[in-house]
mmCIF file of C-alpha atoms in Angstrom:
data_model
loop_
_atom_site.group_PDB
_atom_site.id
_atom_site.type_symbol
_atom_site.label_atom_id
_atom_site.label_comp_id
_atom_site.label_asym_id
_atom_site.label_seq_id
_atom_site.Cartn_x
_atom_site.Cartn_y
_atom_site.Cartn_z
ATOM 1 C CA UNK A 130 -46.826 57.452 33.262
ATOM 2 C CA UNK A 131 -50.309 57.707 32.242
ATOM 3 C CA UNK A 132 -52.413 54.681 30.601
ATOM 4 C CA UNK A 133 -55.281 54.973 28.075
ATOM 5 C CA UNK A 134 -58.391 55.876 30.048
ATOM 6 C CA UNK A 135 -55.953 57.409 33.030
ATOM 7 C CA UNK A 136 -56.149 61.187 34.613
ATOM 8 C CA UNK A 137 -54.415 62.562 37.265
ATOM 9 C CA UNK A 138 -56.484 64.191 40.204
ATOM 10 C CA UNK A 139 -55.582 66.869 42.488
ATOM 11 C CA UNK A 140 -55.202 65.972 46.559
ATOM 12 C CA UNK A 141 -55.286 70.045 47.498
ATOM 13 C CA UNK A 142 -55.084 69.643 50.761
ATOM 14 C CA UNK A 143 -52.157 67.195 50.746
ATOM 15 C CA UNK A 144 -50.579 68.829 47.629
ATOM 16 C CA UNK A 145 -50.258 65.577 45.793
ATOM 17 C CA UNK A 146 -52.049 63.978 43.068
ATOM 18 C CA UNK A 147 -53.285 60.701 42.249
ATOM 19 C CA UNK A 148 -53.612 58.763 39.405
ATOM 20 C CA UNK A 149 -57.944 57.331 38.642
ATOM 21 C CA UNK A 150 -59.274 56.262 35.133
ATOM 22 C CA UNK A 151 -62.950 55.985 33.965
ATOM 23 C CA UNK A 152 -62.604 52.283 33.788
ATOM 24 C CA UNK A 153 -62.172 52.060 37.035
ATOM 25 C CA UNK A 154 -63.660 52.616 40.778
ATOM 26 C CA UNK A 155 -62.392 56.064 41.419
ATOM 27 C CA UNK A 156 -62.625 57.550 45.063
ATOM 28 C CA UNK A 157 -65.258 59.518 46.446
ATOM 29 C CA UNK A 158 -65.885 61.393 49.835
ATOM 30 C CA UNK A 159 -66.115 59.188 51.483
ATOM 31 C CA UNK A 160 -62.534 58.329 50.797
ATOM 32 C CA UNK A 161 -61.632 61.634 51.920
ATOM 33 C CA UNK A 162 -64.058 61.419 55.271
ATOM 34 C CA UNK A 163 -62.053 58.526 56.891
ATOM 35 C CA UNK A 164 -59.029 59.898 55.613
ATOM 36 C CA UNK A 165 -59.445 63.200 57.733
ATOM 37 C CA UNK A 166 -60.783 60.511 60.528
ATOM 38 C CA UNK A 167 -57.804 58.574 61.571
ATOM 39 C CA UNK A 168 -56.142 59.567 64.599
ATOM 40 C CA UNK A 169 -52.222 59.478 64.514
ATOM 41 C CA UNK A 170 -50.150 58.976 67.127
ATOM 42 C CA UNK A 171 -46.121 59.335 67.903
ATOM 43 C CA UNK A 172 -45.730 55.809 69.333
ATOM 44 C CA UNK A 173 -48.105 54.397 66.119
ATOM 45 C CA UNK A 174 -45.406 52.257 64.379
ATOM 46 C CA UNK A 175 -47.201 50.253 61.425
ATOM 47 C CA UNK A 176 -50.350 50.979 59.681
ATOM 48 C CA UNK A 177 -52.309 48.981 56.865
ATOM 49 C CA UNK A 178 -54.564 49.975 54.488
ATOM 50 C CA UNK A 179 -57.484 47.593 53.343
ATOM 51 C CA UNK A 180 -59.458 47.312 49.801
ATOM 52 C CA UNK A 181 -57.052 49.710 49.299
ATOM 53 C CA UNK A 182 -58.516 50.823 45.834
ATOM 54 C CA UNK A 183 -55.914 53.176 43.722
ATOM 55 C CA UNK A 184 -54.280 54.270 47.411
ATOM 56 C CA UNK A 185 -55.992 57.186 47.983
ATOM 57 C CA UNK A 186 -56.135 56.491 51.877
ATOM 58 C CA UNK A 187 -52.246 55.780 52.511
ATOM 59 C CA UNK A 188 -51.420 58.569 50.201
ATOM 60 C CA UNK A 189 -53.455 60.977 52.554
ATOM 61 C CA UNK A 190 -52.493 59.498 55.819
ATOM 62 C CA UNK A 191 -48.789 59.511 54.044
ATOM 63 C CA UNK A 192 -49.493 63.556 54.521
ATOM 64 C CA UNK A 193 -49.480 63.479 58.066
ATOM 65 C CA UNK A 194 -46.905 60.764 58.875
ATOM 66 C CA UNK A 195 -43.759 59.609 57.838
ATOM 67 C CA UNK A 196 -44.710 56.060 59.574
ATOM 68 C CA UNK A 197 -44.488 52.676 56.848
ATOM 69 C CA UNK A 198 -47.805 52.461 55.346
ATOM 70 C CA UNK A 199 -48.834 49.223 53.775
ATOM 71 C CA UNK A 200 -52.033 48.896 51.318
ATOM 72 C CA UNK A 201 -53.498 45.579 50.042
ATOM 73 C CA UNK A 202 -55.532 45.634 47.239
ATOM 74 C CA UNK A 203 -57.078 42.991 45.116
ATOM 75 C CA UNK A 204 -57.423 43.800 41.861
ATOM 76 C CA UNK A 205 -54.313 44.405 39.575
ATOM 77 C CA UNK A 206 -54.996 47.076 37.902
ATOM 78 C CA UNK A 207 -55.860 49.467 40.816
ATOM 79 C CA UNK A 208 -52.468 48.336 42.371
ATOM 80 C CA UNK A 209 -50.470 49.367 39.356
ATOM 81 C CA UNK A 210 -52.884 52.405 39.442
ATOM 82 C CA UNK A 211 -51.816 52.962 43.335
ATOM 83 C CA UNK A 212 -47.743 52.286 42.820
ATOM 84 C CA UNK A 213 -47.643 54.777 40.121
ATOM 85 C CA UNK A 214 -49.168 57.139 42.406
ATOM 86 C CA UNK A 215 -46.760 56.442 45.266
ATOM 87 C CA UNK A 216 -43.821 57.355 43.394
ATOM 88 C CA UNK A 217 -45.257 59.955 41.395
ATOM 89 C CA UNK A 218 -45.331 61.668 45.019
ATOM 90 C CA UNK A 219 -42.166 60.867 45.970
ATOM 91 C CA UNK A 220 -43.592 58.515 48.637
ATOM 92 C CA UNK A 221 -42.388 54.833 47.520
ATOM 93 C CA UNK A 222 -39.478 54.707 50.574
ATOM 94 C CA UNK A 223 -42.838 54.854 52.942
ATOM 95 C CA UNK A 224 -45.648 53.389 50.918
ATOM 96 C CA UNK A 225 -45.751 49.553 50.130
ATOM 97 C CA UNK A 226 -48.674 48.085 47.825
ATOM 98 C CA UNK A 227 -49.895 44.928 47.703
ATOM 99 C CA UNK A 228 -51.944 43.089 44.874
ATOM 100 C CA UNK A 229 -53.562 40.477 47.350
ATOM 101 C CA UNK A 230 -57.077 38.624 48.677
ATOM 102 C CA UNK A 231 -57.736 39.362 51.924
ATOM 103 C CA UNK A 232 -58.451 36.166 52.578
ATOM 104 C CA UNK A 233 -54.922 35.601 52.046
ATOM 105 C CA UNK A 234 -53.923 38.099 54.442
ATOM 106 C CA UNK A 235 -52.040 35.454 56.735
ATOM 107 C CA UNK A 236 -49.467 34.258 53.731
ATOM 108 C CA UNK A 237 -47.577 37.825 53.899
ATOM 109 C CA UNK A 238 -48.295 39.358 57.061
ATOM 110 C CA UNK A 239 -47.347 38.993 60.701
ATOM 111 C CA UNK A 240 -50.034 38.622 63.391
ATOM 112 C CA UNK A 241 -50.326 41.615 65.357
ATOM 113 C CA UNK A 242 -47.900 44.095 63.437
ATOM 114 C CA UNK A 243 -50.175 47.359 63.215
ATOM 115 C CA UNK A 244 -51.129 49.842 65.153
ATOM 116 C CA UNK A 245 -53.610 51.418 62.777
ATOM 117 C CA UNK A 246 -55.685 49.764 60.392
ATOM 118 C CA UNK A 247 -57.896 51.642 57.849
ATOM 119 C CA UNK A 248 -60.781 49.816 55.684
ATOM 120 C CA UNK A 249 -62.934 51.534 52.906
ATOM 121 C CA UNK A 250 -64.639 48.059 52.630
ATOM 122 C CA UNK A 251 -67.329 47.011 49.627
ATOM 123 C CA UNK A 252 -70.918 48.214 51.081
ATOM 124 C CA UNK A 253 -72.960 45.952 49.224
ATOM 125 C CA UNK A 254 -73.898 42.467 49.834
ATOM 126 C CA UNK A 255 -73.280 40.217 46.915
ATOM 127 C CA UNK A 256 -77.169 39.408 46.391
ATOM 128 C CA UNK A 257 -78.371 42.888 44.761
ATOM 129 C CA UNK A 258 -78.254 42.579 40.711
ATOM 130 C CA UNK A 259 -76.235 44.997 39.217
ATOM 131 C CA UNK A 260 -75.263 46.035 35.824
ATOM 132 C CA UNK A 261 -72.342 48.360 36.607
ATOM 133 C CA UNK A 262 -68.819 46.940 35.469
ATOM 134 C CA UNK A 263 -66.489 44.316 36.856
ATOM 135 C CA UNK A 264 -63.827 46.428 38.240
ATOM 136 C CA UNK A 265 -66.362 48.804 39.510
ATOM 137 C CA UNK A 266 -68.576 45.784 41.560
ATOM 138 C CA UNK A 267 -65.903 44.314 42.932
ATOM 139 C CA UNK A 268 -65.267 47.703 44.473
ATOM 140 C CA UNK A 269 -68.424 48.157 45.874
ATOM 141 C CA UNK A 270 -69.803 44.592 46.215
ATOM 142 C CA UNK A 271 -69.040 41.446 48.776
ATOM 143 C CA UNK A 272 -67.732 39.492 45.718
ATOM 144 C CA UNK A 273 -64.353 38.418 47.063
ATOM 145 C CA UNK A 274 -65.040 39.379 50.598
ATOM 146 C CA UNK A 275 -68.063 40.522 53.024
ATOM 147 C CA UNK A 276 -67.674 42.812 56.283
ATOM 148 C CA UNK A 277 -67.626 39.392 58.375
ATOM 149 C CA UNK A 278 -64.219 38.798 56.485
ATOM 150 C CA UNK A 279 -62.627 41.489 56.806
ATOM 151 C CA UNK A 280 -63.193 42.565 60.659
ATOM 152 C CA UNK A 281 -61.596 39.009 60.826
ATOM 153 C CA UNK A 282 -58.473 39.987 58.910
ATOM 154 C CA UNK A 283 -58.604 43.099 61.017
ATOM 155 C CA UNK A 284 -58.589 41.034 64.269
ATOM 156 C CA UNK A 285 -55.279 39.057 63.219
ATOM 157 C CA UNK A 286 -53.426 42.406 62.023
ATOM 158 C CA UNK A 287 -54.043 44.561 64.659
ATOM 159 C CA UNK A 288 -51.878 45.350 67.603
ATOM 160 C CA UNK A 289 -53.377 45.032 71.385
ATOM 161 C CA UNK A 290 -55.401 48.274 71.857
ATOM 162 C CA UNK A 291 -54.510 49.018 68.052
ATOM 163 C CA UNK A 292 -57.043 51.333 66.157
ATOM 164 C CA UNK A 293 -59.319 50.287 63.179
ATOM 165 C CA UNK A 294 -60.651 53.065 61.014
ATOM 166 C CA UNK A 295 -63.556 52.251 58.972
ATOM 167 C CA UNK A 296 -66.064 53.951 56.594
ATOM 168 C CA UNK A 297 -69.357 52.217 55.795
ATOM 169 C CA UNK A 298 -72.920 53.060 54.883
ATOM 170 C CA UNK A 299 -75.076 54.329 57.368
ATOM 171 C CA UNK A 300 -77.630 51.615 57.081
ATOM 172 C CA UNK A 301 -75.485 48.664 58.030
ATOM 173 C CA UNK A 302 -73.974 50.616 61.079
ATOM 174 C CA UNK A 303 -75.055 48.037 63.515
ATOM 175 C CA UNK A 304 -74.036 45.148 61.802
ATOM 176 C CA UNK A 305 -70.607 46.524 61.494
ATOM 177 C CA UNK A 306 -71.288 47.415 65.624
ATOM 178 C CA UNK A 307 -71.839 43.839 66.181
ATOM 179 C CA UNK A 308 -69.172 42.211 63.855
ATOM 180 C CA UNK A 309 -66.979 44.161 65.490
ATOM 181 C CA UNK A 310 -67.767 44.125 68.990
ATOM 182 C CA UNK A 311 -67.970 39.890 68.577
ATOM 183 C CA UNK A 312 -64.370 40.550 67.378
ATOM 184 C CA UNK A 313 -62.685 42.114 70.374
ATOM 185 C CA UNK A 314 -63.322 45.767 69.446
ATOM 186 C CA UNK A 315 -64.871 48.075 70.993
ATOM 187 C CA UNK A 316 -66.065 51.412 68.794
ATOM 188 C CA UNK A 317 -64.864 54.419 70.615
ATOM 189 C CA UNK A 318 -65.697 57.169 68.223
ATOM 190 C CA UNK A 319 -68.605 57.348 65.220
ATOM 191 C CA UNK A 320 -70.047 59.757 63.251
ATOM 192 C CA UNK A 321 -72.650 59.346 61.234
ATOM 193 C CA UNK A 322 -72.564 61.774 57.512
ATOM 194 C CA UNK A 323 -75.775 63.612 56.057
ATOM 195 C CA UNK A 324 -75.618 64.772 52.321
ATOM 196 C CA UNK A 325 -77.293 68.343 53.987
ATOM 197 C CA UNK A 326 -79.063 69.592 57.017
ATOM 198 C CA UNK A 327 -82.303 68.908 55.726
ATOM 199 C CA UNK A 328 -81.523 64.952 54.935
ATOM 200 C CA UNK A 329 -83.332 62.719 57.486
ATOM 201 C CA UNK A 330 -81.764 59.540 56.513
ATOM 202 C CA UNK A 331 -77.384 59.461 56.793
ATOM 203 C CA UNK A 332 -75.515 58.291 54.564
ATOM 204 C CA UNK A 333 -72.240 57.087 55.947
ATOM 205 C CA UNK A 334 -71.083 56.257 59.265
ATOM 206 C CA UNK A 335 -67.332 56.740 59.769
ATOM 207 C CA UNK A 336 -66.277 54.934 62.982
ATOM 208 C CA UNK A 337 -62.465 54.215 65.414
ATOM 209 C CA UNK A 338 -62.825 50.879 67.406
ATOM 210 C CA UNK A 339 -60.389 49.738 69.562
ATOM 211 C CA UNK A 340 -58.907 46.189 70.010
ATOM 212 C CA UNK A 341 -59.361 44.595 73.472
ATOM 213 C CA UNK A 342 -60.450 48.245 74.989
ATOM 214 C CA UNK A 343 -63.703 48.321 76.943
ATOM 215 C CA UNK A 344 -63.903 52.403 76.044
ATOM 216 C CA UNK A 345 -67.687 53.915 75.642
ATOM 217 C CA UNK A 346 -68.530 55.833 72.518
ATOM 218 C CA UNK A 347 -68.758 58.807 71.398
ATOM 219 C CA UNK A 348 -70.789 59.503 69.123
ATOM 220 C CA UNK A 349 -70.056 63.031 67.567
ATOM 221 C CA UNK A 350 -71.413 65.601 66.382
ATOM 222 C CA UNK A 351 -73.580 65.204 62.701
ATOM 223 C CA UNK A 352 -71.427 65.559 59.207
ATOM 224 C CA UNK A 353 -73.045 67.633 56.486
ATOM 225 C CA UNK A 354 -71.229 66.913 52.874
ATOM 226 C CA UNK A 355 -73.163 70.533 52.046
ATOM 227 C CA UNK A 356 -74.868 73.159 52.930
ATOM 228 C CA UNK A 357 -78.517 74.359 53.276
ATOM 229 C CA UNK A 358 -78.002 76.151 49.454
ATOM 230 C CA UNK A 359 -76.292 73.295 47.801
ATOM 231 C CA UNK A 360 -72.314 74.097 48.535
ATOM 232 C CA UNK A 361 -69.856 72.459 50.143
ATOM 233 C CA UNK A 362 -70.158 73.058 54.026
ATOM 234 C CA UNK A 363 -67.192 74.423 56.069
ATOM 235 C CA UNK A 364 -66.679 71.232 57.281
ATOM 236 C CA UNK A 365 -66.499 69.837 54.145
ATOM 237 C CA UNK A 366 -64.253 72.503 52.286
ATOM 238 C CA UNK A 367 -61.362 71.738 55.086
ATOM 239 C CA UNK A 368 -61.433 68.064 54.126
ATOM 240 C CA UNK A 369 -60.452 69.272 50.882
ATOM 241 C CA UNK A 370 -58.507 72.303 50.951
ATOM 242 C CA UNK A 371 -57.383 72.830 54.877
ATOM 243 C CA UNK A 372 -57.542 75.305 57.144
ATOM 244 C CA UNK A 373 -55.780 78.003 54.434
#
């Protein structure tokens, strides 16, 4: 199953394991961080996964719902990467993978068909100079796509008062505020991520945003990735390993 370059990876908490290779943009935490943020309901039917990398985020929503789960993903290689982890877990009769632009988004999908969207978009604008390689800037880059792009994509997916999920840094928090709020949604919960207590600057902002809701948000309580003696917080340690 495994390619030259290829590991497998443990998923403790979900008790699966997913395929990443060092040639590649492998998942981080904050992977993991909107993972544990999505909110899933009974009457949720459909949900799509964005920049959907290797699949790491419908794999770990896959833990907590037996709902269809589809994942679009540009690049080829990640989406060979992400089927191979699907039905290593036993999970291919739930998860569907897509090797597709965005910007193409209308060619294969309905408008209006889900009723949870999650998006672990590219943070960086495409005008910073980089020498990191191709696979791994067009993960983390606005090469193919920028946030404008993809709230729009978002917009024609999503059901009426359907629920985006989105991780993003910290610094472009109210640009993705106002992208989204000039797109019909309304952010209803956000949380902003520290590396420690004793950071002053976040580092991620995980955020839900409603279509067509006019809901206030909350903004919750601060995320520390570790603690005050350089450990994984409490917080952090259930993202990983559960309540066990």
């Amino acid at each position: 199953m495994l390619k030259p370059s290829e590991r497998i990876d443990e998923l403790y908490r979900e008790q699966m394991k997913i395929i990443q290779s060092s040639e590649t943009f492998s998942f981080s935490v904050d992977a993991l961080l909107l993972g544990d943020f999505v909110k899933l309901r009974k009457r949720d039917r459909n949900i799509m996964d964005l920049c959907s990398g290797n699949g790491i985020i419908p794999l770990l929503i896959s833990y907590r719902t037996d709902k269809k789960i589809d994942a679009v993903e540009i690049q080829e290689r990640l989406c060979d990467m992400a089927e191979r982890s699907v039905e290593m877990n036993g999970k291919t009769g739930q998860i569907s993978v897509y090797n597709l632009d965005i910007k193409d988004i209308k060619s294969k999908f309905n408008h209006s068909t889900y009723d949870v969207i999650t998006v672990n978009p590219p943070y960086f604008t495409n005008n910073q100079p980089v020498k990191i390689g191709d696979a791994e800037r067009t993960a983390r880059h606005e090469i193919h796509i920028d946030l404008k792009g993809i709230v729009e994509a978002c917009r024609y997916l999503i059901t009426n008062k359907g629920r985006l999920y989105m991780v993003h840094r910290a610094e472009r928090s109210a640009e993705v505020f106002a992208l989204l709020h000039n797109s019909g949604f309304r952010v209803r919960r956000a949380r902003y991520v520290y590396n420690d207590p004793q950071s002053k600057e976040a580092m991620f902002i995980v955020i839900e945003a409603i279509f067509n809701s006019n809901a206030y948000v909350d903004v919750l309580k601060s995320f520390y990735i570790y603690d005050t003696v350089g450990t994984y917080s409490p917080e952090m340690l259930e993202v990983y390993y559960g309540n066990d």
